[in-house]
PDB file of C-alpha atoms in Angstrom:
ATOM      1  CA  UNK A   1     -16.521 -53.283  46.108  1.00  0.00           C
ATOM      2  CA  UNK A   2     -14.919 -49.905  45.565  1.00  0.00           C
ATOM      3  CA  UNK A   3     -12.342 -48.440  47.807  1.00  0.00           C
ATOM      4  CA  UNK A   4     -12.610 -44.829  48.733  1.00  0.00           C
ATOM      5  CA  UNK A   5      -9.423 -42.898  48.659  1.00  0.00           C
ATOM      6  CA  UNK A   6      -8.367 -41.248  51.846  1.00  0.00           C
ATOM      7  CA  UNK A   7      -7.600 -37.590  51.223  1.00  0.00           C
ATOM      8  CA  UNK A   8      -3.920 -36.845  51.449  1.00  0.00           C
ATOM      9  CA  UNK A   9      -3.134 -34.114  53.925  1.00  0.00           C
ATOM     10  CA  UNK A  10      -0.493 -31.837  52.583  1.00  0.00           C
ATOM     11  CA  UNK A  11       1.593 -29.857  54.933  1.00  0.00           C
ATOM     12  CA  UNK A  12       2.389 -26.359  53.804  1.00  0.00           C
ATOM     13  CA  UNK A  13       5.921 -25.784  52.672  1.00  0.00           C
ATOM     14  CA  UNK A  14       7.995 -23.871  55.076  1.00  0.00           C
ATOM     15  CA  UNK A  15      10.905 -21.802  54.043  1.00  0.00           C
ATOM     16  CA  UNK A  16      13.923 -21.579  56.276  1.00  0.00           C
ATOM     17  CA  UNK A  17      14.353 -18.471  58.322  1.00  0.00           C
ATOM     18  CA  UNK A  18      11.915 -16.036  59.858  1.00  0.00           C
ATOM     19  CA  UNK A  19       8.267 -16.048  58.755  1.00  0.00           C
ATOM     20  CA  UNK A  20       7.135 -13.679  56.048  1.00  0.00           C
ATOM     21  CA  UNK A  21       5.153 -10.621  56.954  1.00  0.00           C
ATOM     22  CA  UNK A  22       1.395 -10.707  56.374  1.00  0.00           C
ATOM     23  CA  UNK A  23       0.356  -8.790  53.253  1.00  0.00           C
ATOM     24  CA  UNK A  24      -1.080  -5.725  55.035  1.00  0.00           C
ATOM     25  CA  UNK A  25       1.893  -5.455  57.407  1.00  0.00           C
ATOM     26  CA  UNK A  26       4.278  -5.676  54.457  1.00  0.00           C
ATOM     27  CA  UNK A  27       2.382  -2.963  52.589  1.00  0.00           C
ATOM     28  CA  UNK A  28       2.384  -0.724  55.648  1.00  0.00           C
ATOM     29  CA  UNK A  29       6.125  -1.215  56.129  1.00  0.00           C
ATOM     30  CA  UNK A  30       6.784  -0.715  52.419  1.00  0.00           C
ATOM     31  CA  UNK A  31       4.846   2.554  52.528  1.00  0.00           C
ATOM     32  CA  UNK A  32       6.801   3.690  55.583  1.00  0.00           C
ATOM     33  CA  UNK A  33      10.063   2.685  53.889  1.00  0.00           C
ATOM     34  CA  UNK A  34       9.271   4.568  50.679  1.00  0.00           C
ATOM     35  CA  UNK A  35       8.089   7.680  52.564  1.00  0.00           C
ATOM     36  CA  UNK A  36      11.150   7.811  54.817  1.00  0.00           C
ATOM     37  CA  UNK A  37      13.539   7.063  51.940  1.00  0.00           C
ATOM     38  CA  UNK A  38      12.018   9.728  49.700  1.00  0.00           C
ATOM     39  CA  UNK A  39      12.019  12.182  52.597  1.00  0.00           C
ATOM     40  CA  UNK A  40      15.683  11.374  53.275  1.00  0.00           C
ATOM     41  CA  UNK A  41      16.587  12.029  49.636  1.00  0.00           C
ATOM     42  CA  UNK A  42      14.540  15.246  49.662  1.00  0.00           C
ATOM     43  CA  UNK A  43      16.348  16.534  52.744  1.00  0.00           C
ATOM     44  CA  UNK A  44      19.685  15.619  51.143  1.00  0.00           C
ATOM     45  CA  UNK A  45      18.756  17.694  48.064  1.00  0.00           C
ATOM     46  CA  UNK A  46      17.662  20.584  50.299  1.00  0.00           C
ATOM     47  CA  UNK A  47      20.993  20.448  52.138  1.00  0.00           C
ATOM     48  CA  UNK A  48      22.822  20.519  48.812  1.00  0.00           C
ATOM     49  CA  UNK A  49      20.898  23.607  47.691  1.00  0.00           C
ATOM     50  CA  UNK A  50      21.601  25.302  51.037  1.00  0.00           C
ATOM     51  CA  UNK A  51      25.315  24.405  50.845  1.00  0.00           C
ATOM     52  CA  UNK A  52      25.531  25.912  47.366  1.00  0.00           C
ATOM     53  CA  UNK A  53      23.671  29.032  48.520  1.00  0.00           C
ATOM     54  CA  UNK A  54      25.889  29.476  51.568  1.00  0.00           C
ATOM     55  CA  UNK A  55      29.075  29.011  49.599  1.00  0.00           C
ATOM     56  CA  UNK A  56      27.947  31.457  46.900  1.00  0.00           C
ATOM     57  CA  UNK A  57      26.931  34.155  49.379  1.00  0.00           C
ATOM     58  CA  UNK A  58      29.256  37.022  50.188  1.00  0.00           C
ATOM     59  CA  UNK A  59      27.118  38.020  53.169  1.00  0.00           C
ATOM     60  CA  UNK A  60      28.405  36.514  56.431  1.00  0.00           C
ATOM     61  CA  UNK A  61      24.931  36.751  58.018  1.00  0.00           C
ATOM     62  CA  UNK A  62      23.416  34.715  55.196  1.00  0.00           C
ATOM     63  CA  UNK A  63      26.177  32.104  55.511  1.00  0.00           C
ATOM     64  CA  UNK A  64      25.717  31.851  59.294  1.00  0.00           C
ATOM     65  CA  UNK A  65      21.932  31.475  58.979  1.00  0.00           C
ATOM     66  CA  UNK A  66      22.197  28.953  56.156  1.00  0.00           C
ATOM     67  CA  UNK A  67      24.790  26.773  57.882  1.00  0.00           C
ATOM     68  CA  UNK A  68      22.811  26.939  61.135  1.00  0.00           C
ATOM     69  CA  UNK A  69      19.672  25.840  59.274  1.00  0.00           C
ATOM     70  CA  UNK A  70      21.641  23.035  57.637  1.00  0.00           C
ATOM     71  CA  UNK A  71      22.833  21.904  61.049  1.00  0.00           C
ATOM     72  CA  UNK A  72      19.218  21.803  62.246  1.00  0.00           C
ATOM     73  CA  UNK A  73      18.174  19.746  59.206  1.00  0.00           C
ATOM     74  CA  UNK A  74      21.142  17.437  59.712  1.00  0.00           C
ATOM     75  CA  UNK A  75      20.114  16.761  63.329  1.00  0.00           C
ATOM     76  CA  UNK A  76      16.332  16.772  63.015  1.00  0.00           C
ATOM     77  CA  UNK A  77      15.768  15.173  59.607  1.00  0.00           C
ATOM     78  CA  UNK A  78      18.758  13.409  58.046  1.00  0.00           C
ATOM     79  CA  UNK A  79      19.530  11.099  60.949  1.00  0.00           C
ATOM     80  CA  UNK A  80      15.930  10.188  61.924  1.00  0.00           C
ATOM     81  CA  UNK A  81      14.827   9.624  58.313  1.00  0.00           C
ATOM     82  CA  UNK A  82      17.949   7.582  57.573  1.00  0.00           C
ATOM     83  CA  UNK A  83      17.455   5.417  60.648  1.00  0.00           C
ATOM     84  CA  UNK A  84      13.776   4.921  59.809  1.00  0.00           C
ATOM     85  CA  UNK A  85      14.656   3.935  56.223  1.00  0.00           C
ATOM     86  CA  UNK A  86      17.280   1.503  57.533  1.00  0.00           C
ATOM     87  CA  UNK A  87      14.972  -0.118  60.102  1.00  0.00           C
ATOM     88  CA  UNK A  88      11.976  -0.438  57.759  1.00  0.00           C
ATOM     89  CA  UNK A  89      14.237  -1.775  54.992  1.00  0.00           C
ATOM     90  CA  UNK A  90      15.774  -4.438  57.194  1.00  0.00           C
ATOM     91  CA  UNK A  91      12.372  -5.531  58.530  1.00  0.00           C
ATOM     92  CA  UNK A  92      11.027  -5.700  54.968  1.00  0.00           C
ATOM     93  CA  UNK A  93      14.039  -7.720  53.868  1.00  0.00           C
ATOM     94  CA  UNK A  94      13.707 -10.195  56.712  1.00  0.00           C
ATOM     95  CA  UNK A  95       9.934 -10.483  56.275  1.00  0.00           C
ATOM     96  CA  UNK A  96       9.745 -10.785  52.490  1.00  0.00           C
ATOM     97  CA  UNK A  97      11.135 -12.889  49.667  1.00  0.00           C
ATOM     98  CA  UNK A  98      13.783 -10.248  48.900  1.00  0.00           C
ATOM     99  CA  UNK A  99      15.798 -10.994  52.018  1.00  0.00           C
ATOM    100  CA  UNK A 100      18.458  -8.744  53.520  1.00  0.00           C
ATOM    101  CA  UNK A 101      21.451 -10.360  51.833  1.00  0.00           C
ATOM    102  CA  UNK A 102      19.682 -12.700  49.378  1.00  0.00           C
ATOM    103  CA  UNK A 103      19.770 -10.264  46.431  1.00  0.00           C
ATOM    104  CA  UNK A 104      22.711  -8.103  45.459  1.00  0.00           C
ATOM    105  CA  UNK A 105      20.670  -4.937  45.025  1.00  0.00           C
ATOM    106  CA  UNK A 106      19.282  -5.210  48.569  1.00  0.00           C
ATOM    107  CA  UNK A 107      22.721  -5.929  50.061  1.00  0.00           C
ATOM    108  CA  UNK A 108      24.259  -2.967  48.214  1.00  0.00           C
ATOM    109  CA  UNK A 109      21.406  -0.710  49.343  1.00  0.00           C
ATOM    110  CA  UNK A 110      22.029  -1.802  52.934  1.00  0.00           C
ATOM    111  CA  UNK A 111      25.723  -0.871  52.657  1.00  0.00           C
ATOM    112  CA  UNK A 112      24.883   2.463  50.989  1.00  0.00           C
ATOM    113  CA  UNK A 113      22.274   3.237  53.654  1.00  0.00           C
ATOM    114  CA  UNK A 114      24.718   2.611  56.476  1.00  0.00           C
ATOM    115  CA  UNK A 115      27.410   4.638  54.678  1.00  0.00           C
ATOM    116  CA  UNK A 116      25.080   7.638  54.202  1.00  0.00           C
ATOM    117  CA  UNK A 117      24.147   7.446  57.870  1.00  0.00           C
ATOM    118  CA  UNK A 118      27.668   7.135  59.269  1.00  0.00           C
ATOM    119  CA  UNK A 119      29.987   9.062  56.941  1.00  0.00           C
ATOM    120  CA  UNK A 120      28.086  12.388  56.956  1.00  0.00           C
ATOM    121  CA  UNK A 121      27.802  12.264  60.748  1.00  0.00           C
ATOM    122  CA  UNK A 122      31.580  11.841  60.934  1.00  0.00           C
ATOM    123  CA  UNK A 123      32.479  14.363  58.217  1.00  0.00           C
ATOM    124  CA  UNK A 124      29.744  16.791  57.123  1.00  0.00           C
ATOM    125  CA  UNK A 125      28.231  17.286  60.572  1.00  0.00           C
ATOM    126  CA  UNK A 126      31.493  18.424  62.243  1.00  0.00           C
ATOM    127  CA  UNK A 127      32.254  20.501  59.141  1.00  0.00           C
ATOM    128  CA  UNK A 128      28.853  22.188  59.510  1.00  0.00           C
ATOM    129  CA  UNK A 129      29.644  23.098  63.118  1.00  0.00           C
ATOM    130  CA  UNK A 130      32.970  24.543  61.945  1.00  0.00           C
ATOM    131  CA  UNK A 131      31.291  26.322  59.020  1.00  0.00           C
ATOM    132  CA  UNK A 132      28.862  28.081  61.381  1.00  0.00           C
ATOM    133  CA  UNK A 133      31.774  29.218  63.562  1.00  0.00           C
ATOM    134  CA  UNK A 134      33.917  30.401  60.636  1.00  0.00           C
ATOM    135  CA  UNK A 135      30.965  32.166  59.005  1.00  0.00           C
ATOM    136  CA  UNK A 136      30.307  33.969  62.301  1.00  0.00           C
ATOM    137  CA  UNK A 137      33.944  35.090  62.196  1.00  0.00           C
ATOM    138  CA  UNK A 138      33.400  36.337  58.624  1.00  0.00           C
ATOM    139  CA  UNK A 139      35.799  33.823  57.062  1.00  0.00           C
ATOM    140  CA  UNK A 140      35.450  31.621  53.995  1.00  0.00           C
ATOM    141  CA  UNK A 141      37.385  28.479  54.815  1.00  0.00           C
ATOM    142  CA  UNK A 142      37.700  24.763  54.150  1.00  0.00           C
ATOM    143  CA  UNK A 143      34.663  23.576  56.165  1.00  0.00           C
ATOM    144  CA  UNK A 144      32.396  25.149  53.550  1.00  0.00           C
ATOM    145  CA  UNK A 145      33.893  22.907  50.864  1.00  0.00           C
ATOM    146  CA  UNK A 146      33.601  19.827  53.112  1.00  0.00           C
ATOM    147  CA  UNK A 147      29.936  20.649  53.710  1.00  0.00           C
ATOM    148  CA  UNK A 148      29.322  20.963  49.982  1.00  0.00           C
ATOM    149  CA  UNK A 149      31.241  17.762  49.176  1.00  0.00           C
ATOM    150  CA  UNK A 150      29.338  15.823  51.849  1.00  0.00           C
ATOM    151  CA  UNK A 151      26.025  17.119  50.549  1.00  0.00           C
ATOM    152  CA  UNK A 152      26.878  16.154  46.976  1.00  0.00           C
ATOM    153  CA  UNK A 153      27.956  12.678  48.103  1.00  0.00           C
ATOM    154  CA  UNK A 154      24.738  12.131  50.077  1.00  0.00           C
ATOM    155  CA  UNK A 155      22.571  13.081  47.103  1.00  0.00           C
ATOM    156  CA  UNK A 156      24.549  10.867  44.723  1.00  0.00           C
ATOM    157  CA  UNK A 157      24.539   7.818  47.012  1.00  0.00           C
ATOM    158  CA  UNK A 158      20.839   8.124  47.897  1.00  0.00           C
ATOM    159  CA  UNK A 159      19.977   8.555  44.199  1.00  0.00           C
ATOM    160  CA  UNK A 160      21.957   5.385  43.387  1.00  0.00           C
ATOM    161  CA  UNK A 161      20.025   3.541  46.127  1.00  0.00           C
ATOM    162  CA  UNK A 162      16.765   4.739  44.571  1.00  0.00           C
ATOM    163  CA  UNK A 163      17.834   3.520  41.135  1.00  0.00           C
ATOM    164  CA  UNK A 164      18.736   0.121  42.635  1.00  0.00           C
ATOM    165  CA  UNK A 165      15.245  -0.098  44.154  1.00  0.00           C
ATOM    166  CA  UNK A 166      13.652   0.464  40.769  1.00  0.00           C
ATOM    167  CA  UNK A 167      15.885  -1.704  38.538  1.00  0.00           C
ATOM    168  CA  UNK A 168      16.825  -4.466  41.042  1.00  0.00           C
ATOM    169  CA  UNK A 169      19.980  -5.537  39.176  1.00  0.00           C
ATOM    170  CA  UNK A 170      22.511  -8.368  39.604  1.00  0.00           C
ATOM    171  CA  UNK A 171      20.453 -11.353  40.739  1.00  0.00           C
ATOM    172  CA  UNK A 172      20.869 -13.442  43.890  1.00  0.00           C
ATOM    173  CA  UNK A 173      23.861 -13.615  46.187  1.00  0.00           C
ATOM    174  CA  UNK A 174      23.284 -17.141  47.423  1.00  0.00           C
ATOM    175  CA  UNK A 175      22.886 -16.028  51.053  1.00  0.00           C
ATOM    176  CA  UNK A 176      19.947 -17.625  52.887  1.00  0.00           C
ATOM    177  CA  UNK A 177      18.608 -14.412  54.417  1.00  0.00           C
TER     178      UNK A 177
END
């Protein structure tokens, strides 16, 4: 008499933490993250070009118009794109194998993202308001240099974040999420 083997039911492995995103949701979020991140970097480059143009111009009207346009871009594009990149990045980290703090490159990108959101709003944005006022008065003063410095810093930091996304250096941090 032969015994028939009872099939062994295997339970799927579960990883600790939140569930991973389904493939299509992850792709959609990744697309949104890349689009908002690239847009954010593009606006940062545009602000840098405008800051250089304003500082190089001897015409007060050109400086006023350029700084006013920069202020509009700062309000309408830099902050919303940065927030969208932050939110989509965090959701992707939580819902994928990369994690939010599990890999060094992701953790560093998170810190850089927050820094590029907060620091320009505390430094470049007020300097832009001052630059518009001083340009209206026909003066070339310190706010113009602060605007340029903030624009350079934003471009450099966002470019570093992009490089980190491509090369993914440094390995794991040991954090569970």
